[in-house]
């Protein structure tokens, strides 16, 4: 791990109802007693933002959304939500460029518009990048990462505070992770592209992070935290991941 603040971001994807929010109380309690430099951010489905905001009120946990429409204004976009609305919900963060949305046709250019729209509304972006299995097999990982970063982060101010989440698509929800040497190589490559562009950046890893593999991933000492899907639905697992990261 690096000595920057550590992020543990829970991406609940399309899971969760009002009842499941109660499980977060355990994590709130834990965060009050655990004296380390870390930030937990919950990104639930839109339907739970309001209730979760209330639950997190007296805690240090933060709230994020999972996507936005790029339009700065209200408009006739059935089923969509823009950055202004997310800001109004009390969320401070938004995940953008997630491969599950890229797979539905989100282009680098559109993601760039979304990122700009998020910053205009003072949200902090968790920008996801990562190669697919076939791109990895064709040894195109670096080309893909470079393209996603170059296009996705085009024309942003150097002062922008950005969180990059490296999530190899083939690792998401599969239980498969990279070897530490591959992971180090890719994280160092991302850093080499980012550090001149931005003053404040953090680089996270995401993809099948769980209490069983976290000790191994932590060994690379290059990460500023994790973007966690499946395991983040279980408070015990999330707490375990955090504790193991600091041990
Ligand atoms: P899993 O942790 O379930 O593999 O999901 C990772 C992810 O996509 C987080 O954004």
Tab-separated table of C-alpha atoms and ligand atoms in Angstrom:
chain	number	residue	atom	x	y	z
A	1	UNK	CA	0.000	0.000	0.000
A	2	UNK	CA	1.062	3.591	-0.511
A	3	UNK	CA	0.971	6.173	2.266
A	4	UNK	CA	-1.922	8.132	0.745
A	5	UNK	CA	-5.405	7.800	2.232
A	6	UNK	CA	-6.877	4.365	1.410
A	7	UNK	CA	-10.198	4.101	-0.354
A	8	UNK	CA	-12.549	1.181	0.051
A	9	UNK	CA	-15.343	1.716	-2.400
A	10	UNK	CA	-18.379	-0.531	-2.282
A	11	UNK	CA	-20.036	-0.836	-5.667
A	12	UNK	CA	-23.377	-2.479	-4.991
A	13	UNK	CA	-24.272	-2.601	-8.698
A	14	UNK	CA	-27.922	-3.725	-9.155
A	15	UNK	CA	-28.245	-5.222	-5.675
A	16	UNK	CA	-29.853	-4.057	-2.477
A	17	UNK	CA	-33.095	-2.925	-0.916
A	18	UNK	CA	-34.024	-0.899	2.157
A	19	UNK	CA	-33.518	-3.910	4.392
A	20	UNK	CA	-30.009	-4.545	3.172
A	21	UNK	CA	-28.975	-1.021	4.152
A	22	UNK	CA	-29.164	-2.113	7.786
A	23	UNK	CA	-26.087	-4.277	7.266
A	24	UNK	CA	-24.082	-1.075	6.789
A	25	UNK	CA	-24.523	-0.225	10.490
A	26	UNK	CA	-21.822	-2.779	11.249
A	27	UNK	CA	-19.412	-0.981	8.953
A	28	UNK	CA	-20.291	2.417	10.450
A	29	UNK	CA	-19.581	1.054	13.907
A	30	UNK	CA	-16.289	-0.438	12.802
A	31	UNK	CA	-15.178	2.805	11.133
A	32	UNK	CA	-15.660	4.720	14.378
A	33	UNK	CA	-13.215	2.575	16.284
A	34	UNK	CA	-10.636	1.768	13.638
A	35	UNK	CA	-7.962	4.433	13.764
A	36	UNK	CA	-6.376	4.346	10.340
A	37	UNK	CA	-6.300	6.711	7.367
A	38	UNK	CA	-9.099	5.365	5.211
A	39	UNK	CA	-12.331	6.311	3.511
A	40	UNK	CA	-15.259	4.031	2.844
A	41	UNK	CA	-17.597	5.057	0.053
A	42	UNK	CA	-20.858	3.234	-0.602
A	43	UNK	CA	-22.228	3.376	-4.141
A	44	UNK	CA	-25.706	1.828	-3.954
A	45	UNK	CA	-28.342	1.814	-6.709
A	46	UNK	CA	-30.053	5.196	-7.227
A	47	UNK	CA	-33.145	4.005	-5.344
A	48	UNK	CA	-31.176	3.772	-2.097
A	49	UNK	CA	-29.182	7.008	-2.251
A	50	UNK	CA	-31.628	9.033	-0.198
A	51	UNK	CA	-32.072	6.459	2.564
A	52	UNK	CA	-28.389	5.701	2.722
A	53	UNK	CA	-27.549	9.391	2.968
A	54	UNK	CA	-29.701	9.547	6.110
A	55	UNK	CA	-28.088	6.423	7.555
A	56	UNK	CA	-24.564	7.761	6.967
A	57	UNK	CA	-25.321	11.188	8.421
A	58	UNK	CA	-23.341	10.890	11.627
A	59	UNK	CA	-20.605	8.725	10.187
A	60	UNK	CA	-17.414	9.317	8.226
A	61	UNK	CA	-18.617	7.073	5.410
A	62	UNK	CA	-19.337	8.709	2.071
A	63	UNK	CA	-21.876	8.218	-0.637
A	64	UNK	CA	-21.448	7.765	-4.386
A	65	UNK	CA	-23.595	6.978	-7.411
A	66	UNK	CA	-22.904	4.376	-10.067
A	67	UNK	CA	-23.347	6.412	-13.242
A	68	UNK	CA	-24.827	9.629	-14.634
A	69	UNK	CA	-26.212	10.986	-17.871
A	70	UNK	CA	-23.766	13.466	-19.397
A	71	UNK	CA	-26.270	16.280	-19.830
A	72	UNK	CA	-25.710	19.238	-17.519
A	73	UNK	CA	-29.362	20.254	-17.679
A	74	UNK	CA	-32.626	18.575	-16.886
A	75	UNK	CA	-34.151	17.144	-20.054
A	76	UNK	CA	-36.357	14.599	-21.768
A	77	UNK	CA	-34.156	11.574	-20.957
A	78	UNK	CA	-36.454	8.889	-19.643
A	79	UNK	CA	-34.796	6.706	-17.053
A	80	UNK	CA	-31.666	8.801	-16.648
A	81	UNK	CA	-30.202	10.935	-13.883
A	82	UNK	CA	-27.634	13.699	-14.287
A	83	UNK	CA	-24.802	14.986	-12.103
A	84	UNK	CA	-26.881	17.848	-10.725
A	85	UNK	CA	-29.440	15.356	-9.417
A	86	UNK	CA	-26.761	13.149	-7.904
A	87	UNK	CA	-25.185	16.128	-6.175
A	88	UNK	CA	-28.619	17.073	-4.859
A	89	UNK	CA	-29.062	13.567	-3.412
A	90	UNK	CA	-26.097	14.207	-1.137
A	91	UNK	CA	-23.647	11.952	-2.945
A	92	UNK	CA	-20.086	13.227	-3.363
A	93	UNK	CA	-18.698	10.603	-5.725
A	94	UNK	CA	-19.686	8.890	-8.956
A	95	UNK	CA	-18.359	5.793	-10.679
A	96	UNK	CA	-17.844	6.411	-14.406
A	97	UNK	CA	-16.542	4.249	-17.234
A	98	UNK	CA	-17.399	0.980	-15.528
A	99	UNK	CA	-16.902	-1.900	-17.952
A	100	UNK	CA	-20.483	-3.062	-17.370
A	101	UNK	CA	-21.585	0.257	-18.879
A	102	UNK	CA	-18.878	0.345	-21.521
A	103	UNK	CA	-20.233	-3.061	-22.604
A	104	UNK	CA	-23.616	-1.402	-23.211
A	105	UNK	CA	-22.029	1.002	-25.664
A	106	UNK	CA	-20.606	3.821	-23.535
A	107	UNK	CA	-17.768	5.268	-25.608
A	108	UNK	CA	-14.600	6.931	-24.289
A	109	UNK	CA	-15.937	10.221	-25.644
A	110	UNK	CA	-19.223	9.919	-23.812
A	111	UNK	CA	-17.428	8.945	-20.622
A	112	UNK	CA	-15.296	12.080	-21.018
A	113	UNK	CA	-18.476	14.193	-21.259
A	114	UNK	CA	-19.852	12.499	-18.161
A	115	UNK	CA	-16.627	13.162	-16.262
A	116	UNK	CA	-16.712	16.849	-17.171
A	117	UNK	CA	-20.340	17.065	-16.193
A	118	UNK	CA	-19.570	15.413	-12.841
A	119	UNK	CA	-16.787	17.896	-12.053
A	120	UNK	CA	-18.924	20.872	-13.063
A	121	UNK	CA	-21.271	19.666	-10.330
A	122	UNK	CA	-18.464	19.146	-7.845
A	123	UNK	CA	-18.646	15.379	-7.729
A	124	UNK	CA	-15.428	13.362	-7.452
A	125	UNK	CA	-15.059	10.775	-10.191
A	126	UNK	CA	-14.067	7.158	-9.729
A	127	UNK	CA	-12.913	6.466	-13.273
A	128	UNK	CA	-12.809	2.792	-14.271
A	129	UNK	CA	-10.479	1.408	-16.891
A	130	UNK	CA	-9.405	-2.088	-17.828
A	131	UNK	CA	-8.808	-4.560	-20.620
A	132	UNK	CA	-11.037	-7.437	-21.697
A	133	UNK	CA	-9.825	-11.029	-21.787
A	134	UNK	CA	-9.340	-11.011	-25.541
A	135	UNK	CA	-7.407	-7.730	-25.366
A	136	UNK	CA	-5.219	-9.264	-22.656
A	137	UNK	CA	-4.630	-12.371	-24.761
A	138	UNK	CA	-3.683	-10.225	-27.722
A	139	UNK	CA	-1.242	-8.367	-25.460
A	140	UNK	CA	-3.119	-5.122	-25.984
A	141	UNK	CA	-3.587	-4.199	-22.324
A	142	UNK	CA	-1.339	-1.138	-22.404
A	143	UNK	CA	-2.791	0.119	-25.676
A	144	UNK	CA	-6.302	-0.141	-24.203
A	145	UNK	CA	-5.379	1.536	-20.912
A	146	UNK	CA	-3.620	4.356	-22.743
A	147	UNK	CA	-6.604	4.931	-25.032
A	148	UNK	CA	-9.110	4.889	-22.162
A	149	UNK	CA	-7.037	7.355	-20.138
A	150	UNK	CA	-6.193	9.651	-23.044
A	151	UNK	CA	-9.767	9.921	-24.318
A	152	UNK	CA	-11.624	9.618	-21.038
A	153	UNK	CA	-9.578	12.253	-19.238
A	154	UNK	CA	-9.220	14.684	-22.146
A	155	UNK	CA	-9.169	18.406	-21.339
A	156	UNK	CA	-9.424	18.129	-17.590
A	157	UNK	CA	-7.627	20.599	-15.360
A	158	UNK	CA	-4.426	19.486	-13.649
A	159	UNK	CA	-6.095	20.355	-10.363
A	160	UNK	CA	-8.799	17.735	-10.851
A	161	UNK	CA	-8.955	15.265	-8.001
A	162	UNK	CA	-9.360	11.890	-9.681
A	163	UNK	CA	-9.673	8.327	-8.478
A	164	UNK	CA	-8.684	5.746	-11.092
A	165	UNK	CA	-9.903	2.195	-10.629
A	166	UNK	CA	-8.042	-0.391	-12.663
A	167	UNK	CA	-10.515	-3.210	-13.191
A	168	UNK	CA	-9.547	-5.874	-15.719
A	169	UNK	CA	-12.889	-6.873	-17.231
A	170	UNK	CA	-12.059	-10.579	-17.070
A	171	UNK	CA	-11.439	-10.333	-13.335
A	172	UNK	CA	-14.806	-8.815	-12.424
A	173	UNK	CA	-17.041	-11.319	-10.663
A	174	UNK	CA	-14.971	-14.284	-11.830
A	175	UNK	CA	-12.655	-14.935	-8.882
A	176	UNK	CA	-9.677	-14.591	-11.228
A	177	UNK	CA	-7.003	-12.023	-10.483
A	178	UNK	CA	-3.735	-11.004	-12.062
A	179	UNK	CA	-0.393	-12.202	-10.839
A	180	UNK	CA	1.331	-9.605	-8.669
A	181	UNK	CA	3.965	-8.966	-11.289
A	182	UNK	CA	1.342	-8.264	-13.969
A	183	UNK	CA	-0.641	-6.103	-11.577
A	184	UNK	CA	2.456	-4.096	-10.589
A	185	UNK	CA	3.388	-3.619	-14.208
A	186	UNK	CA	-0.075	-2.365	-15.149
A	187	UNK	CA	-0.434	-0.096	-12.106
A	188	UNK	CA	3.001	1.416	-12.748
A	189	UNK	CA	2.044	1.952	-16.363
A	190	UNK	CA	-1.183	3.732	-15.345
A	191	UNK	CA	0.793	5.874	-12.886
A	192	UNK	CA	3.248	6.847	-15.601
A	193	UNK	CA	0.325	8.143	-17.685
A	194	UNK	CA	-1.440	9.900	-14.829
A	195	UNK	CA	1.127	11.555	-12.614
A	196	UNK	CA	2.012	14.339	-15.036
A	197	UNK	CA	-1.638	15.020	-15.843
A	198	UNK	CA	-2.966	15.459	-12.286
A	199	UNK	CA	-1.707	16.689	-8.957
A	200	UNK	CA	-4.199	14.701	-6.902
A	201	UNK	CA	-4.841	11.180	-7.975
A	202	UNK	CA	-5.380	7.809	-6.376
A	203	UNK	CA	-5.093	4.460	-8.071
A	204	UNK	CA	-7.269	1.572	-6.943
A	205	UNK	CA	-7.686	-2.005	-8.059
A	206	UNK	CA	-11.011	-3.742	-8.627
A	207	UNK	CA	-11.940	-7.254	-9.713
A	208	UNK	CA	-12.853	-10.161	-7.418
A	209	UNK	CA	-11.280	-8.521	-4.353
A	210	UNK	CA	-12.163	-10.621	-1.312
A	211	UNK	CA	-10.803	-11.499	2.146
A	212	UNK	CA	-9.022	-14.537	0.728
A	213	UNK	CA	-6.938	-12.802	-1.924
A	214	UNK	CA	-6.452	-9.379	-0.312
A	215	UNK	CA	-3.198	-10.249	1.475
A	216	UNK	CA	-1.664	-11.298	-1.800
A	217	UNK	CA	-2.807	-8.173	-3.682
A	218	UNK	CA	-1.652	-5.897	-0.854
A	219	UNK	CA	1.896	-7.140	-1.312
A	220	UNK	CA	2.427	-4.974	-4.382
A	221	UNK	CA	2.494	-1.798	-2.255
A	222	UNK	CA	1.377	0.416	-5.102
A	223	UNK	CA	-2.339	0.788	-4.490
A	224	UNK	CA	-4.400	3.486	-2.823
A	225	UNK	CA	-7.335	1.182	-2.197
A	226	UNK	CA	-9.960	-1.023	-3.762
A	227	UNK	CA	-13.214	-0.894	-5.702
A	228	UNK	CA	-15.170	-3.866	-4.444
A	229	UNK	CA	-18.270	-5.431	-5.943
A	230	UNK	CA	-19.623	-8.739	-4.609
A	231	UNK	CA	-17.687	-8.822	-1.330
A	232	UNK	CA	-18.862	-5.319	-0.406
A	233	UNK	CA	-22.434	-6.566	0.036
A	234	UNK	CA	-21.252	-8.473	3.079
A	235	UNK	CA	-20.148	-6.144	5.919
A	236	UNK	CA	-17.959	-8.797	7.524
A	237	UNK	CA	-16.054	-9.327	4.287
A	238	UNK	CA	-15.628	-5.617	3.725
A	239	UNK	CA	-14.307	-5.079	7.253
A	240	UNK	CA	-11.986	-8.041	6.851
A	241	UNK	CA	-10.575	-6.588	3.628
A	242	UNK	CA	-9.940	-3.251	5.360
A	243	UNK	CA	-8.271	-4.806	8.399
A	244	UNK	CA	-6.045	-7.063	6.328
A	245	UNK	CA	-5.007	-4.090	4.209
A	246	UNK	CA	-3.604	-2.290	7.238
A	247	UNK	CA	-1.998	-5.331	8.881
B	1	LIG	P1	-16.378	-7.852	-8.072
B	1	LIG	O1	-15.644	-7.409	-6.831
B	1	LIG	O2	-17.713	-8.470	-7.761
B	1	LIG	O3	-15.528	-8.675	-8.964
B	1	LIG	O4	-16.732	-6.514	-8.884
B	1	LIG	C1	-15.739	-5.601	-9.153
B	1	LIG	C2	-16.352	-4.395	-9.730
B	1	LIG	O5	-16.834	-4.408	-10.848
B	1	LIG	C3	-16.401	-3.189	-8.898
B	1	LIG	O6	-16.742	-2.080	-9.655
